[in-house]
CSV table of C-alpha atoms in Angstrom, one decimal:
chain,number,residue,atom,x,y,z
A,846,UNK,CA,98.0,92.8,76.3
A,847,UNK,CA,99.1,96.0,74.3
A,848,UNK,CA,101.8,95.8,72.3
A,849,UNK,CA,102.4,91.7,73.6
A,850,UNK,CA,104.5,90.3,70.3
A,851,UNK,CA,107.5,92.2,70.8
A,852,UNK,CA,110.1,89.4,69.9
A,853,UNK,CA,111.5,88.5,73.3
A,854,UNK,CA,108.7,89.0,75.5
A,855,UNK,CA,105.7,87.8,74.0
A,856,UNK,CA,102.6,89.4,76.7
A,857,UNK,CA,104.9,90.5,78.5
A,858,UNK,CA,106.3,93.8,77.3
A,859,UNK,CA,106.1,96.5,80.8
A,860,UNK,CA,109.0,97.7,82.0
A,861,UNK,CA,109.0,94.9,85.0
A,862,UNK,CA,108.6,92.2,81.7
A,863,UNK,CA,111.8,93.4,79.5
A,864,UNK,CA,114.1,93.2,82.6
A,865,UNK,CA,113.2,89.9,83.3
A,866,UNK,CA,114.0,88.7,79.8
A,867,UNK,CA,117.1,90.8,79.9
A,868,UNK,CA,118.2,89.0,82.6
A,869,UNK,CA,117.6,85.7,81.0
A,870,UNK,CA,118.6,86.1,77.7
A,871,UNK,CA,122.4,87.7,78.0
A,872,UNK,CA,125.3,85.6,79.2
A,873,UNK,CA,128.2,86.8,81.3
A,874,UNK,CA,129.0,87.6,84.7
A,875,UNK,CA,127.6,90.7,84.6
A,876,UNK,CA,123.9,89.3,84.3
A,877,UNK,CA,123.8,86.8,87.0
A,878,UNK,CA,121.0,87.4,89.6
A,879,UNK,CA,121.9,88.9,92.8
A,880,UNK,CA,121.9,86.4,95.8
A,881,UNK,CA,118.0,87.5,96.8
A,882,UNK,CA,116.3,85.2,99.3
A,883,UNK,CA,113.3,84.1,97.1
A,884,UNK,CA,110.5,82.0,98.4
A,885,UNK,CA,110.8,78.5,96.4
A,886,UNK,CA,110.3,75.0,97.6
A,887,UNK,CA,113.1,74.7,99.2
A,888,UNK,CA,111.3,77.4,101.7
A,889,UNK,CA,107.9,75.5,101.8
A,890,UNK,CA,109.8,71.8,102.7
A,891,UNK,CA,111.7,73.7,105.2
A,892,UNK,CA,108.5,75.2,106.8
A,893,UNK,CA,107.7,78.7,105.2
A,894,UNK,CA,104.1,78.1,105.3
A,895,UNK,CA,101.0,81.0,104.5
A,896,UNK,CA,98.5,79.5,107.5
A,897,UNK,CA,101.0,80.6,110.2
A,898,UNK,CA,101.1,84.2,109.3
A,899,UNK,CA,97.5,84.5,108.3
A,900,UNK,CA,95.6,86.7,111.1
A,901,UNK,CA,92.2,88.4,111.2
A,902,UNK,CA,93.0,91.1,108.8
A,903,UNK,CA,94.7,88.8,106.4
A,904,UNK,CA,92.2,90.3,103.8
A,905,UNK,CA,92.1,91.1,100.3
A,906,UNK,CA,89.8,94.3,99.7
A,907,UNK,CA,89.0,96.3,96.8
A,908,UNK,CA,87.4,99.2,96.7
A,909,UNK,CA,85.5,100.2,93.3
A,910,UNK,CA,83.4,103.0,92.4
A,911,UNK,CA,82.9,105.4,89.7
A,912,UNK,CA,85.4,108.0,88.1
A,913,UNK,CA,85.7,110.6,91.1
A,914,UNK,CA,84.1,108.0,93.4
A,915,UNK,CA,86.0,109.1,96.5
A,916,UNK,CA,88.0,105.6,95.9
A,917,UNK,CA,91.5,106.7,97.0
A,918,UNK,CA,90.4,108.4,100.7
A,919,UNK,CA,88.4,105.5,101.8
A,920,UNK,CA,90.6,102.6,100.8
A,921,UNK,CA,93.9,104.5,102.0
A,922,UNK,CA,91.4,105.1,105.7
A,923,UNK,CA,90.7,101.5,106.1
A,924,UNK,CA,94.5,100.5,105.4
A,925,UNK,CA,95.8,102.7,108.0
A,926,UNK,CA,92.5,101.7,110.4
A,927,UNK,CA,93.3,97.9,109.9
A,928,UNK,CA,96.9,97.8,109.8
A,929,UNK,CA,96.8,96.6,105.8
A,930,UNK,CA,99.3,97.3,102.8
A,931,UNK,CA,97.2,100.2,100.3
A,932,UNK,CA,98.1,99.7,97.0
A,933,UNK,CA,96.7,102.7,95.3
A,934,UNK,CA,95.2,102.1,91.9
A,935,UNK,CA,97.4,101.2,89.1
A,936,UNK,CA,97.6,103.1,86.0
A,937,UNK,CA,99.8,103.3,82.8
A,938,UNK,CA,103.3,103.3,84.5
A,939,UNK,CA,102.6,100.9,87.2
A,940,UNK,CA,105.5,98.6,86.3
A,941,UNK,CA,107.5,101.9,85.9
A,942,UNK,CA,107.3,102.8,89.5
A,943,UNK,CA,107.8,99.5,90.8
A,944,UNK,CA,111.0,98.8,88.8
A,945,UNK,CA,114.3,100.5,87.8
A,946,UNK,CA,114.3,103.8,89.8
A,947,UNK,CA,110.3,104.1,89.6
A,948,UNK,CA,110.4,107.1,87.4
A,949,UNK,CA,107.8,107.0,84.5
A,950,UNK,CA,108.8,105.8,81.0
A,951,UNK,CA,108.4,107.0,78.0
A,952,UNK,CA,105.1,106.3,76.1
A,953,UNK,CA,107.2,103.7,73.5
A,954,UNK,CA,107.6,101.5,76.7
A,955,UNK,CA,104.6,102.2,78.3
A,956,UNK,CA,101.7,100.1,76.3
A,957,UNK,CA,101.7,103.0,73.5
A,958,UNK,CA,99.0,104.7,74.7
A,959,UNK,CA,97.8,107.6,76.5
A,960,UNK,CA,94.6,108.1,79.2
A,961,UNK,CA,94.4,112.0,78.0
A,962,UNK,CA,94.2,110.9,74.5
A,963,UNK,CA,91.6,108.8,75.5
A,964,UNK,CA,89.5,111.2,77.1
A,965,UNK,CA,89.9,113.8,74.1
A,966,UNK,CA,89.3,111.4,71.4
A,967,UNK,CA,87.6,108.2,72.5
A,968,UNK,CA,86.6,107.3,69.0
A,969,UNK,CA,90.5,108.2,67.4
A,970,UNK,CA,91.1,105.6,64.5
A,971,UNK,CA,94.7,104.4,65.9
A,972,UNK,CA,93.5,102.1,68.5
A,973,UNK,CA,94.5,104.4,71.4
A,974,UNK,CA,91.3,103.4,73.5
A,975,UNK,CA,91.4,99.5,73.2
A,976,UNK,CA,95.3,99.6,73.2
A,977,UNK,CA,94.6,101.6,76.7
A,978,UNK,CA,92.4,99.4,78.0
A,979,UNK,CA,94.4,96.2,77.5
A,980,UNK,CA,97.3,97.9,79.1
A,981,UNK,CA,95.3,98.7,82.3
A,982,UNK,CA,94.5,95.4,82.5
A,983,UNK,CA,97.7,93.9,82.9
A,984,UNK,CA,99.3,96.7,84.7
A,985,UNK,CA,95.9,95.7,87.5
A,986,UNK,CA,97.2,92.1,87.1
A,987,UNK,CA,100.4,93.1,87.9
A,988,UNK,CA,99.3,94.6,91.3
A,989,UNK,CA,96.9,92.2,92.1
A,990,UNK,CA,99.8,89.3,91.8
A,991,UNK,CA,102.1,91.8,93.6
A,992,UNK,CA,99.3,92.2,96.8
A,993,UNK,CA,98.4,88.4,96.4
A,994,UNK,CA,101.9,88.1,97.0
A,995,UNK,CA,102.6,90.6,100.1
A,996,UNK,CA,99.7,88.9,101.9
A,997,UNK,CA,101.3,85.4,101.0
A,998,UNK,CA,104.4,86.4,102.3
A,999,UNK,CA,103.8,88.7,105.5
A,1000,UNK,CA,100.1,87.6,106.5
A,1001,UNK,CA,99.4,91.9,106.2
A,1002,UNK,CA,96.4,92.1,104.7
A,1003,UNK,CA,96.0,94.5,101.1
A,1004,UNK,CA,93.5,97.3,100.4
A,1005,UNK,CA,93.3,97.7,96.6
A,1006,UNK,CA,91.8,100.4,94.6
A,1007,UNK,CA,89.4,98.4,91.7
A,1008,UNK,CA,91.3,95.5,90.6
A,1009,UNK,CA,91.0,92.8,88.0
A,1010,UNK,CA,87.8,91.4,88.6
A,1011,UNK,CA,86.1,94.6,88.2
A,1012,UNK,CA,88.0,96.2,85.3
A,1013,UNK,CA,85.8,95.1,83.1
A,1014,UNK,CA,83.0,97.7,83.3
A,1015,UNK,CA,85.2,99.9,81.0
A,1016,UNK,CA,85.7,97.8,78.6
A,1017,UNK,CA,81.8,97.3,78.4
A,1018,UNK,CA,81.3,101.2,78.7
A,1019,UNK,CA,83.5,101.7,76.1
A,1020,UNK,CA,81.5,99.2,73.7
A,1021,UNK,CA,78.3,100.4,74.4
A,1022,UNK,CA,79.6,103.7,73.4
A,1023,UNK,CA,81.5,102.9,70.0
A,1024,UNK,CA,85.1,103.1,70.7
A,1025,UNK,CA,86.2,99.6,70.6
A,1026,UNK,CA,85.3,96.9,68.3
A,1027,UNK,CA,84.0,93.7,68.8
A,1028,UNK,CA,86.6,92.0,68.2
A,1029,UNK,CA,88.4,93.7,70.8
A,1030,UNK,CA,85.9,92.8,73.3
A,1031,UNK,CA,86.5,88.7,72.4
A,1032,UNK,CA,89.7,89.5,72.8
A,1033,UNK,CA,89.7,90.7,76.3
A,1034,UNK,CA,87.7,88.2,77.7
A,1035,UNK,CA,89.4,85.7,76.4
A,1036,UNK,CA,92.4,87.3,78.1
A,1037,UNK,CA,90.8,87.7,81.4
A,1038,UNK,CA,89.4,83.9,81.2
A,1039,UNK,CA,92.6,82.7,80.9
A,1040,UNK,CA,94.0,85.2,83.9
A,1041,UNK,CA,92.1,85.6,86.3
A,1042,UNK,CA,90.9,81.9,87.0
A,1043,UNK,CA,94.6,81.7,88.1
A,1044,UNK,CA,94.3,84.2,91.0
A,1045,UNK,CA,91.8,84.2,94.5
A,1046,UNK,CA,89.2,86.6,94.5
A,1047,UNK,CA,89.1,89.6,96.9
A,1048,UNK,CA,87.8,88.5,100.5
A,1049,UNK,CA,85.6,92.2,100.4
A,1050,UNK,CA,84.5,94.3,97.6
A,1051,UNK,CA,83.0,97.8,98.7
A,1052,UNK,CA,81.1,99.7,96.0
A,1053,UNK,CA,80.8,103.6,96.8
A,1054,UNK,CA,77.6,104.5,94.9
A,1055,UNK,CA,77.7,108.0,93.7
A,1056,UNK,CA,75.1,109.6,90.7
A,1057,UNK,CA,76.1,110.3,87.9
A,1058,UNK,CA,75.2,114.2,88.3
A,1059,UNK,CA,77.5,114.0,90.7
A,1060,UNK,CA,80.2,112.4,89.4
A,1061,UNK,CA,80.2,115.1,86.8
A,1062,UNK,CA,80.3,117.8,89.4
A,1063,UNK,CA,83.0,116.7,90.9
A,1064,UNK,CA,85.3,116.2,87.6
A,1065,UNK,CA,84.5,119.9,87.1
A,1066,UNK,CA,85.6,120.5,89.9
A,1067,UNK,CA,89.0,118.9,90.0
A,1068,UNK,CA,89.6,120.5,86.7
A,1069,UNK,CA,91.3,118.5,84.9
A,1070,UNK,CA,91.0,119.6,81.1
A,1071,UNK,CA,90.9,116.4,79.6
A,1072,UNK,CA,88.9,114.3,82.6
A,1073,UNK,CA,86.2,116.8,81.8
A,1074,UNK,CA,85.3,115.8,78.4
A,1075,UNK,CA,84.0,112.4,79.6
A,1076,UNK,CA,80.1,112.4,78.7
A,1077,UNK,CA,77.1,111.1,81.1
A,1078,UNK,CA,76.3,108.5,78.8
A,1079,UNK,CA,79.7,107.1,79.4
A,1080,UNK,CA,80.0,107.2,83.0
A,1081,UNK,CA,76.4,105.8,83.0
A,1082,UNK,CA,77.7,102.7,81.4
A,1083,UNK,CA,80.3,102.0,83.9
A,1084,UNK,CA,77.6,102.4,86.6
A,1085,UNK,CA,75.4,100.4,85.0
A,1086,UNK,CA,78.4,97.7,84.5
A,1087,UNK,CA,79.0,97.7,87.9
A,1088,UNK,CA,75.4,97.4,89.0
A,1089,UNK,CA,74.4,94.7,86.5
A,1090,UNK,CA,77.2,92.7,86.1
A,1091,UNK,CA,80.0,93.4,88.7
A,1092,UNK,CA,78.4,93.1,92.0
A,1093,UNK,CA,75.7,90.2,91.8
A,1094,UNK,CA,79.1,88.3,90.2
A,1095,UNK,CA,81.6,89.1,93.2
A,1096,UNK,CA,78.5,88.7,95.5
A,1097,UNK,CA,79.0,84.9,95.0
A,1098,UNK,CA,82.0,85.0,95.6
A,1099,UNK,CA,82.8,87.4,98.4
A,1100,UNK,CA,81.8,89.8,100.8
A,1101,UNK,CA,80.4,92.5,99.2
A,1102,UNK,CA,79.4,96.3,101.1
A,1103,UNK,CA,78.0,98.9,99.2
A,1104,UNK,CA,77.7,102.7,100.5
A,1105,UNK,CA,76.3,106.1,99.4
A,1106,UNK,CA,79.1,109.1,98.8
A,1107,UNK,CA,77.5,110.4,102.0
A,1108,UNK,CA,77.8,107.1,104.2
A,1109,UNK,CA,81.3,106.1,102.7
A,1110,UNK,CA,83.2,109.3,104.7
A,1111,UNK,CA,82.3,107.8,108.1
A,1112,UNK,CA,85.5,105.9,108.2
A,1113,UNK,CA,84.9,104.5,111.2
A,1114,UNK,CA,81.5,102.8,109.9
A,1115,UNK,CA,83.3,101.4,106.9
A,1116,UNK,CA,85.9,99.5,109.3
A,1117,UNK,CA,83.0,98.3,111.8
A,1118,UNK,CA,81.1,96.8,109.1
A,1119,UNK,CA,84.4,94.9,107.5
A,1120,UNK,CA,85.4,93.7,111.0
A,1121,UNK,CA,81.9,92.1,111.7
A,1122,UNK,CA,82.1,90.2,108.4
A,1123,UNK,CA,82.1,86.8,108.6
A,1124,UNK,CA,83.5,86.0,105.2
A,1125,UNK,CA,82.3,82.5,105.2
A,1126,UNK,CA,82.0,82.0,101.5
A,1127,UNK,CA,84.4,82.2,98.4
A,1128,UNK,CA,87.7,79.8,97.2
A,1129,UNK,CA,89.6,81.5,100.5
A,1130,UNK,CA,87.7,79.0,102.6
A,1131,UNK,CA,89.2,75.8,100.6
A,1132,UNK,CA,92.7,76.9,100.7
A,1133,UNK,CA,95.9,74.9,102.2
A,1134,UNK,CA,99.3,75.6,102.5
A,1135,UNK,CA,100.2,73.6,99.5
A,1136,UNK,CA,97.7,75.8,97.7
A,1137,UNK,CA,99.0,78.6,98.9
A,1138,UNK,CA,102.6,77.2,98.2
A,1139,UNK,CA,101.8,77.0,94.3
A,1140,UNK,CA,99.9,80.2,94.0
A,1141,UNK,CA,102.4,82.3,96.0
A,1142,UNK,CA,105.4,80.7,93.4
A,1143,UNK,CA,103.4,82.2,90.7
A,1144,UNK,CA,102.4,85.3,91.7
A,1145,UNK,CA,106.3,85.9,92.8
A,1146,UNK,CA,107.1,85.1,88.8
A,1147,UNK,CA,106.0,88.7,87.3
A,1148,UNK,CA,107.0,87.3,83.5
A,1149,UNK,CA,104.8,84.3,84.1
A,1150,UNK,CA,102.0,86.5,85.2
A,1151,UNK,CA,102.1,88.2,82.2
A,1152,UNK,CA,102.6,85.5,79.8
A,1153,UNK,CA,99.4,84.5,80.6
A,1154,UNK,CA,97.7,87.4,78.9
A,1155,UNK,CA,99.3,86.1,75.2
A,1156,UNK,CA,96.5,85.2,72.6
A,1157,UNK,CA,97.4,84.3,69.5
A,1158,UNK,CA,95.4,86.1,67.4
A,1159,UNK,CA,95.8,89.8,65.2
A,1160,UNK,CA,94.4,92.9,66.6
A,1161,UNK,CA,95.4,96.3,65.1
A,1162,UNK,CA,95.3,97.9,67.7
A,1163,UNK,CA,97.8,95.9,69.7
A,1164,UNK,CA,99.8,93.9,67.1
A,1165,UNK,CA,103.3,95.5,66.3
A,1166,UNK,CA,105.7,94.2,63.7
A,1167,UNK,CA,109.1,92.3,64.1
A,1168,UNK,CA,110.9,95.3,63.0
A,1169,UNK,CA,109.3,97.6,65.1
A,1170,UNK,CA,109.1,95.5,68.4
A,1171,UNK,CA,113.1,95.0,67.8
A,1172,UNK,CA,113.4,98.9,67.7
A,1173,UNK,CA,111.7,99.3,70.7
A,1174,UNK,CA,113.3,96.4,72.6
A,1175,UNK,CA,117.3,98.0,71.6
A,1176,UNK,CA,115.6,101.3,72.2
A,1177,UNK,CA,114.7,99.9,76.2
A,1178,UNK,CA,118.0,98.4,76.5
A,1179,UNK,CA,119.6,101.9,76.1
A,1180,UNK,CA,117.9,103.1,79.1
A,1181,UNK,CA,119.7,103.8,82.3
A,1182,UNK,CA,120.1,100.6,84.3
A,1183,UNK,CA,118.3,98.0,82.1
A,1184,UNK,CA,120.4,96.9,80.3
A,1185,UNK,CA,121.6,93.9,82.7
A,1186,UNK,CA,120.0,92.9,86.3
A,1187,UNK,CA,119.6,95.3,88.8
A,1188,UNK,CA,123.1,95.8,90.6
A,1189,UNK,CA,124.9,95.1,87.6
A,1190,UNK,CA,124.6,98.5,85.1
A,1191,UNK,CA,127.6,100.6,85.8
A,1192,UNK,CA,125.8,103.7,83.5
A,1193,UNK,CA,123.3,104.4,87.4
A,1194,UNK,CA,127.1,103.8,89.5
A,1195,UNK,CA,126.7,100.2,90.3
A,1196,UNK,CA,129.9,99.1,91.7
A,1197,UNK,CA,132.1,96.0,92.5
A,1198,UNK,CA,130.2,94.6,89.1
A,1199,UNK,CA,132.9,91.3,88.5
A,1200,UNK,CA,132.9,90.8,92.2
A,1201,UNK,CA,129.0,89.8,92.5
């Protein structure tokens, strides 16, 4: 992932990553965990077991679509309609806003890269669009280890907004149309290879199929300045990505519903059609508890999720030097509550610090 050989968190360098090794590496009183009642196997000997919780809308679904799709409306409907956790999609501070006090960091701490630089110059020479596209990726892992592990833990069921499994079809748009290299394209799926074999696929995927031409119209009319410079050929690609690679994949291995813009805003359709699914097919099927078990103690352990994205290999557009990744590590430290655990920084007004 972007910026991954910093010196004490190697593929691990959000927000949610440096805390954790924070946390591990200093000594003292002041950086012992707080007593938090953490699933283990302690739990699963004693009887905390997944089957018990699991209901009929113990689900995993994404829903994935094109830029300006309609994405957010539908997936946040069928949460509230269900009963399920929405997780809305994650972007460049996602580990900002589910760590420290959620407000976004600066750009140094944030994967180095920027969506609006993107969209204004796809082709810039600095890496910006491969560096972006990395980062995505393991902010979406991030989430989809966080909603693996609310459903593991409560039996709600998730509704996600595009996820892992389909992140791809940006990287392959972006190929097609010149602003990564090859070598950055190995690079990912080699990442992803490694990553994603770890996880369960979603139990639903719903595509919202929307033309181009009207994918377009819609971006002008949301008006944002820099959104708007995204071409047709682009937003071709990801449609094409998600046609020709996406959904024949995920249709193996889950339920997969696909609807026009015009038949995605009857809600209530949407929620029939999930409710008759069967969902007969896919790895959910083979599960146990003791399955479960090991999955849900990984998807708990945030710096182990991301350590799976390390590859050893030099990219310039993702590879920073021990000099600088040491500047930027003392720089995070100085932040407001990070430099020790959370409860322990007295700089945010934590109190009774020695008594914890």
């Amino acid at each position: 992932m972007a910026l991954r050989l910093l010196r004490l968190a190697p593929g691990s360098v959000s927000a949610r990553g440096f805390t954790a090794v924070v946390a591990q590496h200093l000594g003292g009183i002041h950086t012992s965990a707080q007593a938090q009642r953490q699933y283990g196997p302690l739990a699963f000997i004693l009887g905390d077991r997944t089957t018990k919780k699991l209901t009929a809308t113990s689900k995993v679904i994404t829903v994935d679509g094109n830029i300006c799709s309609g994405k957010s409306k539908i997936a946040k409907t069928i949460a509230e309609k269900l009963g399920m956790k929405h997780f809305p999609e994650a972007g460049i501070h996602y580990a900002d806003s589910t760590t420290g006090d959620g407000k976004p960091l600066d750009v140094r701490f944030s994967g180095n890269c920027s969506l609006e630089k993107f969209y204004d110059d796809p082709k810039s020479n600095d890496g910006n669009s491969y560096r972006l596209q990395s980062w995505l990726y393991a902010s979406r892992l991030l989430q989809y280890a966080d909603a693996l592990e609310h459903l593991l833990s409560t039996g709600q069921g998730v509704v996600l907004e595009r996820s892992i499994y389909s992140d791809f079809v940006f990287l392959e748009a972006m190929y097609k149309q010149g602003f990564i290299r090859r070598q950055c394209v190995s690079h990912y799926n080699e990442v992803k290879k490694v990553t994603a074999c770890q996880y369960l696929p979603p139990h639903v995927v719903i595509y919202i199929d929307v033309p181009v031409p009207e994918i377009q119209s819609r971006i002008q009319q949301k008006g944002d300045p820099h959104e708007m410079k995204v071409t047709t050929a682009y937003l071709q690609d990801i449609e094409n990505a998600y046609k020709r690679a996406f959904l024949p994949e995920m249709s193996e291995k889950c339920e997969v519903l696909q609807y026009s813009a015009k038949e995605a805003q009857d809600a209530e359709k949407v929620v029939e059609d999930i409710e008759y699914l069967k969902c007969d097919k896919g790895p959910w099927l083979e599960q146990s508890d003791r399955t479960f078990h090991h999955l849900r103690m990984l998807v708990q352990d945030k710096l182990q999720v991301l350590n799976y994205t390390t590859i050893p290999v030099y990219l310039p557009e993702i590879t920073i030097g021990a000099h600088q990744s040491d500047r930027v590590f003392r720089e995070f430290l100085e932040l407001p509550g990070r430099k020790y655990s959370p409860g322990y920084n007295a700089d945010v007004g934590d109190r009774w610090i020695w008594l914890k």
